[in-house]
Short mmCIF file of C-alpha atoms and ligand atoms in Angstrom, two decimals:
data_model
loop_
_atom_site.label_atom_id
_atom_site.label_comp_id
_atom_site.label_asym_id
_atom_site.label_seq_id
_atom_site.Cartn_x
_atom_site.Cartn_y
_atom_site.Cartn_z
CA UNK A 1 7.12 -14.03 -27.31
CA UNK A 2 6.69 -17.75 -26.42
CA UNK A 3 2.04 -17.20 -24.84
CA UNK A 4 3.12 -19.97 -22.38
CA UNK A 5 6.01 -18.33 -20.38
CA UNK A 6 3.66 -15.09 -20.07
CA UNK A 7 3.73 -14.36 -15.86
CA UNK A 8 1.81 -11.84 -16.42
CA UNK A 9 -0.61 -10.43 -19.17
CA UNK A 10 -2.97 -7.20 -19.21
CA UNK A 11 -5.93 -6.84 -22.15
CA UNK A 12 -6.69 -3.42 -22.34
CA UNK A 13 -7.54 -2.20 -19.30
CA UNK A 14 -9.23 1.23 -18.55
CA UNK A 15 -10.26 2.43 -15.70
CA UNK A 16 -12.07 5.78 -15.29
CA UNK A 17 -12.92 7.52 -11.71
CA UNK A 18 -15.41 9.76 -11.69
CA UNK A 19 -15.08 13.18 -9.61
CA UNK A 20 -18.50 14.49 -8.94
CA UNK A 21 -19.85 14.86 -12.86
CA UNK A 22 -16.83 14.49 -14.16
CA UNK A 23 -15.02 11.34 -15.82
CA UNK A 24 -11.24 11.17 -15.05
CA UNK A 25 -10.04 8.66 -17.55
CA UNK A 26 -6.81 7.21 -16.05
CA UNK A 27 -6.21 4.05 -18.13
CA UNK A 28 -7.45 4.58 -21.56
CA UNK A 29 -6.35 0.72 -23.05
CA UNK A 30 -3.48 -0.56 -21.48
CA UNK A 31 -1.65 -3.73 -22.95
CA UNK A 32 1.25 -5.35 -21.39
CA UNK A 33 3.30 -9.00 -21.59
CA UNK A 34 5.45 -9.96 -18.83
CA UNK A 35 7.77 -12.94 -19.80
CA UNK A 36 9.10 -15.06 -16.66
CA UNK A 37 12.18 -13.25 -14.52
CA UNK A 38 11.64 -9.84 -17.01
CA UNK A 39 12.11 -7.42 -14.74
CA UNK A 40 10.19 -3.96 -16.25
CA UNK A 41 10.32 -0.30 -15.24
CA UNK A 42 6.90 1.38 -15.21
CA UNK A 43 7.46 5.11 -15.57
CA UNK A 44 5.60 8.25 -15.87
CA UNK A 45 4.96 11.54 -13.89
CA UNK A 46 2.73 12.15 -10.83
CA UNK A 47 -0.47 11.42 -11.51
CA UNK A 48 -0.27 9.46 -14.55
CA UNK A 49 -1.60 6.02 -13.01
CA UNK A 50 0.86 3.96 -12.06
CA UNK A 51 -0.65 3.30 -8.86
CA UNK A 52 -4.03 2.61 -10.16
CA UNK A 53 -2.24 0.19 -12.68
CA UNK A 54 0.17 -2.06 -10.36
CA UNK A 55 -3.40 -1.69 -7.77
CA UNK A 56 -5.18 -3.41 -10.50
CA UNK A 57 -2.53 -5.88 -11.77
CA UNK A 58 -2.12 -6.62 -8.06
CA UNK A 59 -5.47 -7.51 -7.75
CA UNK A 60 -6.60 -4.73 -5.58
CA UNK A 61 -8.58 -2.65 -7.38
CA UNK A 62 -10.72 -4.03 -10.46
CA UNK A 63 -10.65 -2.11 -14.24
CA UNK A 64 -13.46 -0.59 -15.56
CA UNK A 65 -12.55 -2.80 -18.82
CA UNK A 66 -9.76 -5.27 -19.18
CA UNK A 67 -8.61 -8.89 -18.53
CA UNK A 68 -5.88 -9.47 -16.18
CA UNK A 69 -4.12 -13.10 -16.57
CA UNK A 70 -1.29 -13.72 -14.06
CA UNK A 71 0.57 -17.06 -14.38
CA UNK A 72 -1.72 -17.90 -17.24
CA UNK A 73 -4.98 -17.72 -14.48
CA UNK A 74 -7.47 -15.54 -15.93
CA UNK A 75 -7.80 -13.08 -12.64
CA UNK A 76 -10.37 -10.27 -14.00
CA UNK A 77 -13.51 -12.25 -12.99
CA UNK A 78 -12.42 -13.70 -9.75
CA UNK A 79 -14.78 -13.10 -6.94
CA UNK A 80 -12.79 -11.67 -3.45
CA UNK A 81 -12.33 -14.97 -2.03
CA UNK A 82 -9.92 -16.41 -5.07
CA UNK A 83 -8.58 -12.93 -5.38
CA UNK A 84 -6.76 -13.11 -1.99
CA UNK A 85 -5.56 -16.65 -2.65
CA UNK A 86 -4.44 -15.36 -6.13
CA UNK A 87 -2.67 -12.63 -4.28
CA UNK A 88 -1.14 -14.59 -1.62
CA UNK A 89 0.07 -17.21 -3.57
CA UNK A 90 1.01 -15.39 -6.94
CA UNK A 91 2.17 -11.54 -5.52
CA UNK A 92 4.39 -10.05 -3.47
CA UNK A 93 4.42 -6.35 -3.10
CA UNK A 94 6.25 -3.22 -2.03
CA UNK A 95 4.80 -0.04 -1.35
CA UNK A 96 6.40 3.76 -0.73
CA UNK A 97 5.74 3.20 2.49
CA UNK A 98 7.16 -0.23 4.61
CA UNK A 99 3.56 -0.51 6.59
CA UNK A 100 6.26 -3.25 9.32
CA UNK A 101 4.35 -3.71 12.53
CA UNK A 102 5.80 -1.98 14.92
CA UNK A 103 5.77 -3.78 17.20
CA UNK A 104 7.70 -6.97 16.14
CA UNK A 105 11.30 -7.40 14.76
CA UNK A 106 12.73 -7.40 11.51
CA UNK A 107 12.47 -11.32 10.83
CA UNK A 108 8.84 -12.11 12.78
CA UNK A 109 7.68 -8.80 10.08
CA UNK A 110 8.61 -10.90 7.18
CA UNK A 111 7.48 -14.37 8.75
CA UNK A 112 4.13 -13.56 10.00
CA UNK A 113 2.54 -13.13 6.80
CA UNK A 114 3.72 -16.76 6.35
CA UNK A 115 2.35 -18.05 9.45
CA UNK A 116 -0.68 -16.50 8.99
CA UNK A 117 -1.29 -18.31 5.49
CA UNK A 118 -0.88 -21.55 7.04
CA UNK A 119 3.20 -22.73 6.21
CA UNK A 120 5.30 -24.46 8.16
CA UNK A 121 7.34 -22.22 11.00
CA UNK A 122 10.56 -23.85 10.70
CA UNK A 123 10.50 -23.38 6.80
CA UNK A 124 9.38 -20.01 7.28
CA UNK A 125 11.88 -19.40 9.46
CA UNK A 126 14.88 -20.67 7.49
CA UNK A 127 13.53 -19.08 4.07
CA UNK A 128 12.65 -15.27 6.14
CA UNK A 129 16.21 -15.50 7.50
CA UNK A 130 18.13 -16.31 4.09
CA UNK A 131 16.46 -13.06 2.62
CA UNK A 132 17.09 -11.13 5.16
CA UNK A 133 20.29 -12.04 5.26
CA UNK A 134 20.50 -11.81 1.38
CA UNK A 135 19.57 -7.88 1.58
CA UNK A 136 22.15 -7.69 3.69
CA UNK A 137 20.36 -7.37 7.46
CA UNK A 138 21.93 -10.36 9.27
CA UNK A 139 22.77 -7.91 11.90
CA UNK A 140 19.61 -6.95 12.21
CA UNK A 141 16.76 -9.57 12.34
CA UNK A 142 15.85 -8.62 15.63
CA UNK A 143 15.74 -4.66 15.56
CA UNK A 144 11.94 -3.68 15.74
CA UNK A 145 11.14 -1.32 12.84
CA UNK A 146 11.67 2.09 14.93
CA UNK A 147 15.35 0.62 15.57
CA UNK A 148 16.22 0.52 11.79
CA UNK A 149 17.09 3.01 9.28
CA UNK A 150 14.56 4.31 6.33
CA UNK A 151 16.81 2.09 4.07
CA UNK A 152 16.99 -1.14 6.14
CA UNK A 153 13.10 -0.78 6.68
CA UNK A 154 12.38 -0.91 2.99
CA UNK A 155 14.82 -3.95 2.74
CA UNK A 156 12.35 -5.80 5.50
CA UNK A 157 9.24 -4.81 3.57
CA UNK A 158 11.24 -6.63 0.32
CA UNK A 159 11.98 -9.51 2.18
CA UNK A 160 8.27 -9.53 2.80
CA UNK A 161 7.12 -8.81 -0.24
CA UNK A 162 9.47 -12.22 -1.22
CA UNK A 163 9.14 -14.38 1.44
CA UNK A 164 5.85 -16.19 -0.17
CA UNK A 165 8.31 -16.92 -3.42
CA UNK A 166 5.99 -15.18 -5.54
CA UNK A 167 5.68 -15.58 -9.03
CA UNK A 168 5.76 -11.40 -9.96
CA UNK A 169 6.86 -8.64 -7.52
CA UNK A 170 4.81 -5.38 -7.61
CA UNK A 171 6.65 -2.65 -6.22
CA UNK A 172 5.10 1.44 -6.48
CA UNK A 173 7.61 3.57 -5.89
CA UNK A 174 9.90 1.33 -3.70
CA UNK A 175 12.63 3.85 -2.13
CA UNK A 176 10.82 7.22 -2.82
CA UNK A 177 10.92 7.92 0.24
CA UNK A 178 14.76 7.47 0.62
CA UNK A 179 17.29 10.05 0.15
CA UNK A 180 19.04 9.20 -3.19
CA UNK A 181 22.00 7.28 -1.81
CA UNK A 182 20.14 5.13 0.18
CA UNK A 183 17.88 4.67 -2.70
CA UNK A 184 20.33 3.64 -4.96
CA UNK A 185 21.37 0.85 -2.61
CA UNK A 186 18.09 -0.51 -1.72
CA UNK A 187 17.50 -0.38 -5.66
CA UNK A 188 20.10 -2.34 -6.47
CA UNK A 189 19.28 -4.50 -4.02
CA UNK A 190 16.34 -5.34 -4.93
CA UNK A 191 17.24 -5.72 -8.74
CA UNK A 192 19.95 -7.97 -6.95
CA UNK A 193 17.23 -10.67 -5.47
CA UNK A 194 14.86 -10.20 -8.02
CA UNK A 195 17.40 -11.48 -10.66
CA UNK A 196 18.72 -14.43 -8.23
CA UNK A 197 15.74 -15.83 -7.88
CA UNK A 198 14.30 -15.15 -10.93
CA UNK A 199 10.54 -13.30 -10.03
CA UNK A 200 9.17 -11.43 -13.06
CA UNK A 201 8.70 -7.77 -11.47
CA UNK A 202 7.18 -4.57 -13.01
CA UNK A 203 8.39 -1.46 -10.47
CA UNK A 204 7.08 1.96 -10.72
CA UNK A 205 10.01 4.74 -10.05
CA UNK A 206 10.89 8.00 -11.00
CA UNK A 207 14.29 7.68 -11.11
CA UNK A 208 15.00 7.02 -15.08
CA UNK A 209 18.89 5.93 -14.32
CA UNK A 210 17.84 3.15 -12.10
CA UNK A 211 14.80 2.37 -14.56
CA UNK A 212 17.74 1.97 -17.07
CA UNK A 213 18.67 -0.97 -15.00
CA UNK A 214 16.28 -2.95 -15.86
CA UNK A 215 15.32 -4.76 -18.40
CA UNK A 216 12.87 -2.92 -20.21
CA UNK A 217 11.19 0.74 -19.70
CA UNK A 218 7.40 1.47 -20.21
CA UNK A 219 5.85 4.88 -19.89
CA UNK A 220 2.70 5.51 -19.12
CA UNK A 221 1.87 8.73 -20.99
CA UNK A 222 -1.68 9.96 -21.70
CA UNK A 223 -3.43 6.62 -20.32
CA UNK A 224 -1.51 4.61 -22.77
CA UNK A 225 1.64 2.53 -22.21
CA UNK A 226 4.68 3.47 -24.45
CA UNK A 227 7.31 0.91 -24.67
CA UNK A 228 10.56 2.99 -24.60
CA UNK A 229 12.45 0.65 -26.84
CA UNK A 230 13.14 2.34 -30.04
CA UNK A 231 10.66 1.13 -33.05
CA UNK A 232 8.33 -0.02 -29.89
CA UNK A 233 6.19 2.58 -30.09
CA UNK A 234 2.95 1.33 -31.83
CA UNK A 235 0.56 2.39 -29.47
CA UNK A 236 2.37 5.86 -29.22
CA UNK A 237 1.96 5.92 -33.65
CA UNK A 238 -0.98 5.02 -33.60
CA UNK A 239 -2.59 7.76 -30.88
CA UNK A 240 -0.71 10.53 -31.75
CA UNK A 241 0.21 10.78 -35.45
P1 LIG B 1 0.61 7.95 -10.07
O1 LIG B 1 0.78 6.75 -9.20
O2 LIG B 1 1.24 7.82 -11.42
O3 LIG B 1 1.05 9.20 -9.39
P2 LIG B 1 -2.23 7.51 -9.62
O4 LIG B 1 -2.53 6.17 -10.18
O5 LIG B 1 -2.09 7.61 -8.14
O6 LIG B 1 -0.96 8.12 -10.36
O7 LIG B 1 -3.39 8.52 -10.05
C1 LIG B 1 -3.76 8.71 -11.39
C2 LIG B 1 -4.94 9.67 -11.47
O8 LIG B 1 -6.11 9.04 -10.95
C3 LIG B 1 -4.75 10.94 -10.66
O9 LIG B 1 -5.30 12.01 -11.36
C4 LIG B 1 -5.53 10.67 -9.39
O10 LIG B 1 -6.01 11.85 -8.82
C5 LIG B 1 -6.66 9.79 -9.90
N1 LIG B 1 -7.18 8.86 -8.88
C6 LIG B 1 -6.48 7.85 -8.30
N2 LIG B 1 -7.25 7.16 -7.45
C7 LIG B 1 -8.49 7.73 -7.50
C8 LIG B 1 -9.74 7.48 -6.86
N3 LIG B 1 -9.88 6.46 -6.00
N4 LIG B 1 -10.78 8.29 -7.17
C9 LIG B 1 -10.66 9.30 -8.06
N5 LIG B 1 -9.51 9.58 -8.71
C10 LIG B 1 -8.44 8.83 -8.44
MG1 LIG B 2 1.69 6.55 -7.35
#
């Protein structure tokens, strides 16, 4: 893999909580290279750390061990301050849950953030509308949250997540809160833009066909991450045989 088109790079990470006496070791040495516009499935059953690892990568929570280098900026020893700008500027994100303010429309939801970090309002504007309308909710810009469906919610919180062009989308579980159909559609939908405009993205799901999608699957298993490609699994060798 060509170091200098790396988006995104994790040095074995661990992170352990503890829980009263005990140590809970989540992450146990976690490796990963993200190549610009891959777009990686992060799999793995409840409780297995995927949201401690995408909270970490995005710069929300810090490893116990670990270097974190996103767009070749080396992010592990950044104090709060450059962590937000890193996060601003660098990292979009979609959660389970939308979290849209209620009380605004579809397109001020996904401009706000914008206007907020200082960019120009007509530019915001124009670029908020285009993915809105790209995820298909031209008809809907100015429906407040409680006016859309679950499905058309989670396709405002991707426009969000977008609509500061950054350079790798984090998304935990993006439609798991959708009834299959609908999931599949926002899904694909979100493969859809992520492709067009070319974002590096690593997207924690349980859904294996959609994680088929993409272009390559990692499991986290044990605190380790498996690559599921056959004759990929070093790590996996190494720990287990
Ligand atoms: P997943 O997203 O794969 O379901 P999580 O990353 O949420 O998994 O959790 C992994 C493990 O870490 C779980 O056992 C969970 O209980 C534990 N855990 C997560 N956050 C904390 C925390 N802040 N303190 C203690 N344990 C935690
Ligand atoms: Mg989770």
């Amino acid at each position: 893999m060509n170091k200098s088109n790396l988006t995104l790079e994790l040095q074995n990470i661990t992170k352990h909580y503890y829980q009263g006496e005990q140590k809970l070791e989540v992450l146990k040495g976690i490796d990963l290279q993200l190549s610009g516009g891959e777009v990686v499935a992060l799999i793995g059953p409840s409780g297995s750390g995927k949201s401690t690892l995408l909270q970490i990568t995005g710069l929300l929570d810090k490893p116990t061990k670990g270097k974190i280098f996103i767009d070749g900026n080396e992010c592990s020893t950044a104090d709060d301050k450059l962590r937000t700008v890193l996060r601003r500027d660098y990292l979009g994100f979609v959660y389970q849950y939308h979290n849209l303010l209620a009380d605004f429309d579809a397109l001020e939801n996904v401009m706000i953030p914008q206007l907020i970090a200082g960019k120009k309002p007509s530019e915001v504007k124009e670029k908020s509308e285009w993915l809105l309308n790209r995820l298909g909710l031209k008809e809907r810009i100015h429906h407040r949250p409680a006016e859309l469906s679950g499905g058309e919610q989670q396709r405002v919180a991707i426009a969000r997540a977008l609509s500061n062009t950054p350079k790798v989308l984090l998304a935990d579980e993006p439609t798991g809160n959708l009834d299959p159909h609908t999931s599949d559609n926002v899904f694909l939908a979100l493969l859809d833009i992520v492709k067009e405009t070319g974002l590096t993205a690593l997207i924690a799901t349980h859904n294996l066909d959609l994680a088929g999608k993409m272009d390559r699957q990692l499991q986290l298993k044990d605190g380790i991450l498996v690559d599921m490609r056959p004759g990929k699994r070093i790590k996996e060798a190494k720990n287990f045989y």
